[in-house]
């Protein structure tokens, strides 16, 4: 994972997590845009082959359904190790000087599981399963879905889908609100960001 002094780390169980993430993303987007008319593209990395790796596609699907922004990486059209380079190429062919917001799952320590991290800079996709993929993104969001094991793929495969869905929902609504803010509008359901998003517990299986 990235080591950035300006990184935000918000716990899934923090009632203020969605708002903290929204503010952080807003600030980073404004730094990137600097009043320039640059397109914002969201790249959600992962696949449905492992429960722990579905965080990106779940988030991408939500954002595709609720925002007008270009989204790469959904449940129907995932962006993963096999096609990430093609997706990056497609983004730069379709958009002039885009600001890329990257979303991915990651592994951490047992104490970090459930954390959502936001920082300025790229994300090293594929590191959890030992793959060397391009570092991508101007702004990155990573959800810690499980603790690191000897084999990363096994940790991703044994991850609780319930946990991943809860992390994805917090990231999704925070990003949705931030994208609406940047566009100068508000989500139709402003109550999406609130304490109702914070789970009381996560299934242990």
Coordinates of N, CA, C and O in Angstrom, one line a residue, residues 7-161:
X7 N -2.3 10.9 3.5 CA -3.3 9.8 3.3 C -4.4 9.9 4.4 O -4.1 10.1 5.5
X8 N -5.7 9.8 3.9 CA -6.8 9.7 4.9 C -7.0 8.2 5.1 O -7.1 7.4 4.2
X9 N -7.1 7.8 6.4 CA -7.5 6.5 6.8 C -8.8 6.5 7.6 O -8.8 7.1 8.7
X10 N -9.9 6.0 7.0 CA -11.2 6.1 7.7 C -11.7 4.6 8.0 O -11.7 3.8 7.1
X11 N -12.1 4.4 9.2 CA -12.7 3.0 9.5 C -14.1 2.9 9.0 O -14.9 3.8 9.1
X12 N -14.4 1.7 8.5 CA -15.7 1.4 8.1 C -16.8 1.6 9.2 O -17.9 2.0 8.9
X13 N -16.3 1.5 10.4 CA -17.2 1.6 11.6 C -17.3 3.0 12.1 O -18.0 3.2 13.1
X14 N -16.7 3.9 11.5 CA -16.7 5.3 11.9 C -18.0 6.0 11.2 O -18.1 6.0 10.0
X15 N -18.9 6.5 12.0 CA -20.1 7.1 11.5 C -19.8 8.3 10.5 O -20.6 8.6 9.7
X16 N -18.6 8.9 10.7 CA -18.3 10.0 9.9 C -17.4 9.6 8.6 O -17.0 10.5 7.9
X17 N -17.2 8.3 8.5 CA -16.3 7.9 7.4 C -16.8 8.4 6.0 O -16.0 8.9 5.2
X18 N -18.1 8.2 5.6 CA -18.5 8.7 4.3 C -18.2 10.2 4.1 O -17.7 10.6 3.0
X19 N -18.5 11.0 5.1 CA -18.2 12.5 5.0 C -16.7 12.8 4.9 O -16.3 13.7 4.2
X20 N -15.9 12.1 5.7 CA -14.5 12.3 5.7 C -13.9 12.0 4.3 O -13.1 12.7 3.8
X21 N -14.4 10.9 3.7 CA -13.9 10.5 2.4 C -14.3 11.5 1.4 O -13.6 11.9 0.5
X22 N -15.6 11.9 1.5 CA -16.1 12.9 0.5 C -15.2 14.2 0.5 O -14.8 14.7 -0.5
X23 N -15.0 14.7 1.7 CA -14.2 15.9 1.8 C -12.8 15.7 1.3 O -12.2 16.6 0.6
X24 N -12.2 14.5 1.6 CA -10.8 14.3 1.1 C -10.8 14.2 -0.4 O -9.9 14.8 -1.0
X25 N -11.7 13.5 -1.0 CA -11.7 13.4 -2.4 C -12.0 14.8 -3.1 O -11.4 15.1 -4.1
X26 N -12.9 15.5 -2.5 CA -13.2 16.9 -3.0 C -11.9 17.7 -3.0 O -11.6 18.4 -4.0
X27 N -11.2 17.7 -1.9 CA -10.0 18.5 -1.9 C -8.9 18.1 -2.9 O -8.3 18.9 -3.5
X28 N -8.8 16.8 -3.0 CA -7.8 16.3 -4.0 C -8.2 16.5 -5.4 O -7.4 16.8 -6.3
X29 N -9.5 16.4 -5.7 CA -10.0 16.7 -7.1 C -9.8 18.2 -7.4 O -9.4 18.5 -8.5
X30 N -10.0 19.1 -6.4 CA -9.8 20.5 -6.7 C -8.3 20.8 -6.9 O -8.0 21.6 -7.8
X31 N -7.4 20.1 -6.2 CA -6.0 20.3 -6.5 C -5.6 19.8 -7.9 O -4.8 20.4 -8.5
X32 N -6.2 18.7 -8.3 CA -5.9 18.2 -9.6 C -6.5 19.1 -10.7 O -5.9 19.3 -11.8
X33 N -7.7 19.5 -10.5 CA -8.4 20.3 -11.6 C -7.8 21.7 -11.7 O -7.7 22.2 -12.8
X34 N -7.6 22.4 -10.6 CA -7.0 23.7 -10.5 C -7.7 24.6 -11.5 O -7.1 25.3 -12.3
X35 N -9.1 24.6 -11.5 CA -9.9 25.4 -12.3 C -9.8 25.1 -13.8 O -10.3 25.9 -14.7
X36 N -9.1 24.0 -14.2 CA -9.1 23.6 -15.6 C -10.2 22.6 -15.9 O -10.7 21.9 -15.1
X37 N -10.6 22.6 -17.2 CA -11.7 21.8 -17.6 C -11.2 20.4 -18.0 O -11.2 20.0 -19.1
X38 N -10.7 19.7 -17.0 CA -10.2 18.3 -17.2 C -11.3 17.3 -16.9 O -12.0 17.5 -15.9
X39 N -11.5 16.3 -17.7 CA -12.5 15.3 -17.4 C -12.1 14.4 -16.3 O -10.9 14.1 -16.1
X40 N -13.1 14.0 -15.4 CA -12.8 13.1 -14.3 C -13.3 11.7 -14.7 O -14.5 11.6 -15.1
X41 N -12.5 10.7 -14.6 CA -12.8 9.4 -14.9 C -12.5 8.5 -13.7 O -11.5 8.6 -13.0
X42 N -13.5 7.6 -13.4 CA -13.3 6.7 -12.3 C -13.0 5.3 -12.8 O -13.7 4.7 -13.7
X43 N -11.8 4.7 -12.3 CA -11.4 3.4 -12.7 C -11.5 2.5 -11.5 O -10.7 2.7 -10.6
X44 N -12.4 1.5 -11.6 CA -12.6 0.6 -10.5 C -12.0 -0.8 -10.9 O -12.5 -1.4 -11.8
X45 N -11.0 -1.2 -10.2 CA -10.2 -2.4 -10.6 C -10.6 -3.6 -9.7 O -10.8 -3.5 -8.5
X46 N -10.7 -4.7 -10.4 CA -11.1 -6.0 -9.7 C -11.9 -6.9 -10.6 O -12.3 -6.5 -11.7
X47 N -12.2 -8.0 -10.0 CA -13.1 -9.0 -10.8 C -14.0 -9.7 -9.8 O -13.8 -9.6 -8.6
X48 N -14.9 -10.5 -10.3 CA -15.8 -11.3 -9.5 C -15.3 -12.7 -9.2 O -16.0 -13.6 -8.7
X49 N -14.0 -13.0 -9.6 CA -13.5 -14.3 -9.4 C -13.2 -14.6 -7.9 O -13.2 -15.8 -7.5
X50 N -12.8 -13.6 -7.2 CA -12.6 -13.7 -5.7 C -13.5 -12.7 -5.0 O -13.6 -11.5 -5.5
X51 N -14.0 -13.1 -3.9 CA -15.0 -12.2 -3.2 C -14.2 -10.9 -2.8 O -14.8 -9.8 -2.8
X52 N -13.0 -11.0 -2.4 CA -12.3 -9.9 -1.9 C -11.9 -8.9 -3.0 O -11.7 -7.7 -2.8
X53 N -11.9 -9.4 -4.3 CA -11.5 -8.6 -5.4 C -12.7 -7.9 -6.1 O -12.6 -7.2 -7.0
X54 N -13.9 -8.1 -5.6 CA -15.1 -7.6 -6.2 C -15.4 -6.2 -5.7 O -16.4 -5.5 -6.2
X55 N -14.7 -5.6 -4.8 CA -14.9 -4.3 -4.3 C -15.0 -3.2 -5.5 O -15.9 -2.4 -5.5
X56 N -14.0 -3.3 -6.4 CA -14.0 -2.3 -7.5 C -15.2 -2.4 -8.4 O -15.9 -1.4 -8.6
X57 N -15.5 -3.6 -8.9 CA -16.6 -3.7 -9.8 C -18.0 -3.3 -9.1 O -18.8 -2.8 -9.8
X58 N -18.1 -3.7 -7.8 CA -19.3 -3.3 -7.1 C -19.5 -1.8 -7.1 O -20.5 -1.2 -7.3
X59 N -18.4 -1.1 -6.7 CA -18.3 0.4 -6.7 C -18.6 1.0 -8.0 O -19.4 1.9 -8.2
X60 N -17.9 0.4 -9.1 CA -18.1 0.9 -10.4 C -19.6 0.8 -10.9 O -20.1 1.7 -11.5
X61 N -20.2 -0.3 -10.6 CA -21.6 -0.5 -11.0 C -22.5 0.5 -10.3 O -23.4 1.1 -11.0
X62 N -22.3 0.8 -9.0 CA -23.1 1.8 -8.3 C -23.0 3.1 -9.0 O -23.9 3.9 -9.2
X63 N -21.7 3.5 -9.2 CA -21.4 4.9 -9.8 C -21.9 5.0 -11.2 O -22.4 6.1 -11.6
X64 N -21.9 3.9 -12.0 CA -22.4 3.9 -13.3 C -23.9 4.2 -13.4 O -24.4 4.9 -14.2
X65 N -24.6 3.6 -12.4 CA -26.0 3.7 -12.3 C -26.5 5.1 -11.7 O -27.6 5.4 -11.9
X66 N -25.6 5.7 -11.0 CA -26.1 6.9 -10.2 C -25.4 8.2 -10.6 O -25.8 9.3 -10.1
X67 N -24.4 8.2 -11.4 CA -23.7 9.4 -11.8 C -23.6 9.4 -13.4 O -23.7 8.4 -14.0
X68 N -23.3 10.6 -13.9 CA -23.1 10.7 -15.3 C -21.6 10.7 -15.7 O -21.3 11.0 -16.9
X69 N -20.8 10.4 -14.8 CA -19.3 10.3 -15.1 C -18.9 9.1 -15.8 O -19.5 8.0 -15.6
X70 N -17.9 9.1 -16.6 CA -17.4 7.9 -17.2 C -16.8 6.9 -16.2 O -15.9 7.3 -15.4
X71 N -17.2 5.7 -16.2 CA -16.8 4.7 -15.2 C -16.2 3.5 -16.0 O -16.8 3.0 -16.9
X72 N -15.0 3.1 -15.6 CA -14.4 2.0 -16.2 C -14.2 0.9 -15.1 O -13.6 1.2 -14.0
X73 N -14.8 -0.3 -15.3 CA -14.7 -1.3 -14.3 C -16.0 -1.5 -13.5 O -16.3 -0.8 -12.5
X74 N -16.9 -2.4 -14.0 CA -18.2 -2.7 -13.4 C -18.3 -4.2 -13.3 O -17.5 -5.0 -13.8
X75 N -19.4 -4.7 -12.7 CA -19.7 -6.1 -12.6 C -19.8 -6.7 -14.0 O -19.4 -7.8 -14.3
X76 N -20.5 -6.0 -14.9 CA -20.6 -6.5 -16.3 C -19.4 -6.4 -17.1 O -19.1 -7.2 -18.0
X77 N -18.6 -5.3 -16.9 CA -17.4 -5.1 -17.7 C -16.2 -4.8 -16.7 O -15.8 -3.6 -16.6
X78 N -15.7 -5.8 -16.0 CA -14.7 -5.5 -15.0 C -13.3 -5.2 -15.7 O -13.0 -5.6 -16.8
X79 N -12.5 -4.4 -14.9 CA -11.1 -4.1 -15.3 C -10.2 -4.9 -14.3 O -10.3 -4.6 -13.1
X80 N -9.4 -5.8 -14.8 CA -8.6 -6.6 -13.9 C -7.2 -6.8 -14.5 O -6.9 -6.1 -15.5
X81 N -6.5 -7.7 -14.0 CA -5.1 -7.9 -14.4 C -5.0 -8.1 -15.9 O -4.0 -7.7 -16.5
X82 N -5.9 -8.8 -16.4 CA -5.8 -9.2 -17.8 C -6.1 -8.1 -18.8 O -5.7 -8.2 -20.0
X83 N -6.8 -7.1 -18.4 CA -7.2 -6.0 -19.4 C -6.9 -4.6 -18.8 O -7.4 -3.6 -19.4
X84 N -6.2 -4.5 -17.7 CA -5.9 -3.2 -17.1 C -5.2 -2.2 -18.1 O -5.5 -1.1 -18.3
X85 N -4.2 -2.7 -18.7 CA -3.4 -1.9 -19.7 C -4.3 -1.4 -20.8 O -4.1 -0.3 -21.3
X86 N -5.2 -2.3 -21.3 CA -6.1 -1.9 -22.4 C -7.0 -0.8 -21.9 O -7.3 0.1 -22.6
X87 N -7.5 -0.9 -20.7 CA -8.4 0.1 -20.1 C -7.7 1.4 -20.0 O -8.3 2.5 -20.3
X88 N -6.5 1.4 -19.5 CA -5.7 2.7 -19.3 C -5.5 3.3 -20.7 O -5.7 4.5 -20.9
X89 N -5.2 2.5 -21.7 CA -5.0 3.0 -23.1 C -6.3 3.6 -23.6 O -6.4 4.7 -24.2
X90 N -7.5 2.9 -23.3 CA -8.8 3.4 -23.8 C -9.1 4.8 -23.1 O -9.7 5.7 -23.8
X91 N -8.8 4.9 -21.8 CA -9.1 6.1 -21.1 C -8.4 7.3 -21.8 O -9.0 8.4 -22.0
X92 N -7.1 7.1 -22.0 CA -6.3 8.2 -22.6 C -6.6 8.5 -24.1 O -6.3 9.6 -24.6
X93 N -7.2 7.5 -24.7 CA -7.6 7.7 -26.1 C -8.9 8.5 -26.2 O -9.1 9.3 -27.1
X94 N -9.8 8.2 -25.2 CA -11.1 8.9 -25.2 C -11.2 10.2 -24.5 O -12.0 11.0 -24.8
X95 N -10.2 10.5 -23.6 CA -10.3 11.7 -22.8 C -9.0 12.4 -22.8 O -7.9 11.8 -22.7
X96 N -9.1 13.7 -22.9 CA -7.9 14.6 -23.0 C -7.5 15.0 -21.6 O -8.2 15.7 -20.9
X97 N -6.3 14.6 -21.2 CA -5.7 15.0 -19.9 C -6.7 14.7 -18.7 O -7.1 15.6 -18.0
X98 N -7.1 13.4 -18.6 CA -8.1 13.1 -17.6 C -7.5 13.1 -16.2 O -6.3 12.8 -16.0
X99 N -8.4 13.3 -15.2 CA -8.1 13.0 -13.8 C -8.7 11.7 -13.5 O -9.9 11.5 -13.5
X100 N -7.8 10.7 -13.2 CA -8.3 9.4 -12.9 C -8.4 9.1 -11.4 O -7.4 9.2 -10.7
X101 N -9.6 8.7 -11.0 CA -9.8 8.3 -9.6 C -9.8 6.8 -9.6 O -10.7 6.2 -10.2
X102 N -8.9 6.1 -9.0 CA -8.8 4.7 -9.0 C -9.3 4.1 -7.7 O -9.0 4.6 -6.6
X103 N -10.0 3.0 -7.8 CA -10.6 2.3 -6.7 C -10.2 0.8 -6.7 O -10.3 0.2 -7.8
X104 N -9.7 0.3 -5.6 CA -9.3 -1.1 -5.6 C -9.4 -1.7 -4.2 O -9.4 -0.9 -3.2
X105 N -9.4 -3.0 -4.1 CA -9.3 -3.7 -2.8 C -7.8 -3.9 -2.5 O -7.0 -4.0 -3.4
X106 N -7.5 -4.1 -1.2 CA -6.1 -4.4 -0.8 C -6.2 -5.2 0.4 O -7.2 -5.3 1.1
X107 N -5.0 -5.8 0.7 CA -4.8 -6.5 2.0 C -4.0 -5.7 3.0 O -3.2 -4.9 2.5
X108 N -4.2 -6.0 4.2 CA -3.4 -5.3 5.2 C -3.2 -6.2 6.5 O -3.3 -7.4 6.4
X109 N -3.0 -5.6 7.6 CA -2.9 -6.3 8.8 C -4.3 -6.6 9.3 O -5.3 -6.0 8.9
X110 N -4.4 -7.5 10.3 CA -5.7 -7.8 10.9 C -6.4 -6.6 11.5 O -7.6 -6.4 11.4
X111 N -5.6 -5.7 12.1 CA -6.1 -4.4 12.7 C -6.6 -3.5 11.6 O -7.4 -2.6 11.9
X112 N -6.1 -3.6 10.4 CA -6.5 -2.6 9.3 C -7.7 -3.0 8.5 O -8.2 -2.2 7.8
X113 N -8.2 -4.2 8.7 CA -9.3 -4.7 7.9 C -10.5 -3.9 8.2 O -10.9 -3.6 9.3
X114 N -11.2 -3.4 7.1 CA -12.3 -2.5 7.3 C -11.9 -1.0 7.1 O -12.8 -0.2 7.0
X115 N -10.6 -0.8 7.0 CA -10.2 0.6 6.7 C -10.4 1.0 5.3 O -10.3 0.1 4.4
X116 N -10.6 2.3 5.0 CA -10.7 2.8 3.7 C -9.7 3.9 3.6 O -9.7 4.8 4.4
X117 N -8.8 3.8 2.6 CA -7.6 4.7 2.5 C -7.8 5.6 1.3 O -8.1 5.1 0.2
X118 N -7.5 6.9 1.4 CA -7.6 7.8 0.3 C -6.3 8.6 0.2 O -5.9 9.2 1.2
X119 N -5.7 8.7 -0.9 CA -4.5 9.5 -1.1 C -4.4 10.1 -2.5 O -5.0 9.6 -3.4
X120 N -3.5 11.1 -2.6 CA -3.2 11.6 -3.9 C -2.0 10.9 -4.5 O -1.0 10.7 -3.9
X121 N -2.3 10.3 -5.7 CA -1.3 9.5 -6.4 C -1.9 8.2 -6.8 O -3.1 7.9 -6.6
X122 N -1.0 7.4 -7.4 CA -1.5 6.1 -8.0 C -1.6 5.0 -7.1 O -1.1 5.0 -6.0
X123 N -2.3 3.9 -7.6 CA -2.5 2.7 -6.8 C -1.8 1.6 -7.6 O -1.8 1.5 -8.8
X124 N -1.1 0.7 -6.9 CA -0.4 -0.4 -7.5 C -1.3 -1.6 -7.5 O -1.3 -2.4 -6.6
X125 N -2.1 -1.7 -8.6 CA -3.0 -2.8 -8.7 C -2.3 -4.1 -8.9 O -1.2 -4.2 -9.4
X126 N -2.9 -5.2 -8.3 CA -2.4 -6.5 -8.5 C -1.3 -6.9 -7.4 O -0.9 -8.1 -7.4
X127 N -0.9 -6.0 -6.6 CA 0.1 -6.3 -5.6 C -0.3 -7.4 -4.6 O 0.5 -8.2 -4.1
X128 N -1.6 -7.4 -4.3 CA -2.1 -8.4 -3.3 C -1.9 -9.9 -3.8 O -1.8 -10.8 -3.0
X129 N -1.9 -10.1 -5.1 CA -1.7 -11.4 -5.7 C -0.4 -11.6 -6.4 O -0.2 -12.5 -7.2
X130 N 0.5 -10.7 -6.1 CA 1.9 -10.8 -6.6 C 2.1 -10.5 -8.1 O 3.0 -10.9 -8.7
X131 N 1.2 -9.7 -8.6 CA 1.3 -9.3 -10.1 C 1.8 -7.9 -10.2 O 1.5 -7.0 -9.4
X132 N 2.7 -7.7 -11.2 CA 3.3 -6.4 -11.5 C 2.4 -5.7 -12.5 O 2.6 -6.0 -13.7
X133 N 1.6 -4.8 -12.1 CA 0.7 -4.1 -13.0 C 1.0 -2.6 -12.9 O 1.7 -2.2 -12.0
X134 N 0.6 -1.8 -13.9 CA 0.9 -0.4 -13.9 C 0.4 0.3 -12.7 O -0.7 0.0 -12.2
X135 N 1.1 1.3 -12.1 CA 0.6 2.1 -11.1 C -0.3 3.2 -11.8 O 0.2 3.9 -12.7
X136 N -1.5 3.3 -11.4 CA -2.5 4.1 -12.1 C -3.3 5.0 -11.1 O -3.6 4.5 -10.0
X137 N -3.6 6.2 -11.5 CA -4.5 7.0 -10.8 C -3.9 8.3 -10.3 O -2.7 8.3 -9.9
X138 N -4.6 9.4 -10.3 CA -4.2 10.7 -9.7 C -4.7 10.7 -8.3 O -4.1 11.4 -7.4
X139 N -5.8 10.1 -8.0 CA -6.4 10.0 -6.7 C -6.8 8.5 -6.5 O -7.3 7.9 -7.4
X140 N -6.4 8.0 -5.4 CA -6.7 6.5 -5.1 C -7.5 6.3 -3.9 O -7.3 7.0 -2.9
X141 N -8.4 5.3 -4.0 CA -9.1 4.8 -2.8 C -8.9 3.3 -2.7 O -9.2 2.6 -3.7
X142 N -8.6 2.8 -1.5 CA -8.4 1.4 -1.4 C -9.1 0.9 -0.1 O -9.0 1.6 0.9
X143 N -9.8 -0.2 -0.2 CA -10.5 -0.8 0.9 C -9.8 -2.0 1.4 O -9.5 -2.9 0.5
X144 N -9.4 -2.0 2.6 CA -8.7 -3.2 3.2 C -9.7 -4.3 3.5 O -10.5 -4.2 4.5
X145 N -9.8 -5.3 2.7 CA -10.8 -6.3 2.7 C -10.4 -7.6 3.5 O -11.3 -8.3 3.9
X146 N -9.1 -7.8 3.8 CA -8.7 -8.9 4.5 C -7.3 -8.7 5.0 O -6.6 -7.8 4.5
X147 N -6.8 -9.6 5.8 CA -5.4 -9.5 6.3 C -4.5 -10.3 5.3 O -5.0 -11.3 4.7
X148 N -3.3 -9.9 5.2 CA -2.3 -10.5 4.3 C -2.0 -12.0 4.8 O -1.8 -12.2 6.0
X149 N -2.0 -12.9 3.8 CA -1.5 -14.2 4.1 C -0.3 -14.5 3.3 O 0.2 -13.7 2.5
X150 N 0.1 -15.8 3.3 CA 1.3 -16.2 2.5 C 1.0 -16.1 1.1 O 1.8 -15.7 0.3
X151 N -0.3 -16.5 0.7 CA -0.7 -16.4 -0.7 C -1.8 -15.4 -0.8 O -2.9 -15.6 -0.2
X152 N -1.6 -14.2 -1.4 CA -2.6 -13.2 -1.5 C -4.0 -13.6 -2.1 O -5.0 -13.3 -1.6
X153 N -3.9 -14.5 -3.1 CA -5.1 -14.9 -3.8 C -6.0 -15.7 -2.8 O -7.2 -15.6 -2.9
X154 N -5.4 -16.5 -1.9 CA -6.2 -17.2 -0.9 C -6.9 -16.3 0.0 O -8.1 -16.5 0.4
X155 N -6.2 -15.2 0.4 CA -6.8 -14.3 1.3 C -8.0 -13.6 0.6 O -9.1 -13.4 1.3
X156 N -7.9 -13.2 -0.6 CA -9.0 -12.6 -1.4 C -10.1 -13.6 -1.6 O -11.3 -13.2 -1.5
X157 N -9.8 -14.8 -1.8 CA -10.8 -15.8 -2.0 C -11.7 -16.1 -0.8 O -12.8 -16.5 -0.9
X158 N -11.0 -16.0 0.4 CA -11.7 -16.3 1.6 C -12.3 -15.1 2.3 O -12.7 -15.2 3.5
X159 N -12.4 -14.0 1.6 CA -12.9 -12.7 2.2 C -14.4 -12.8 2.3 O -15.1 -13.3 1.4
X160 N -14.9 -12.2 3.4 CA -16.4 -12.1 3.6 C -17.0 -11.1 2.5 O -16.6 -10.0 2.4
X161 N -17.9 -11.6 1.7 CA -18.6 -10.8 0.8 C -19.4 -9.7 1.5 O -19.5 -8.6 1.0

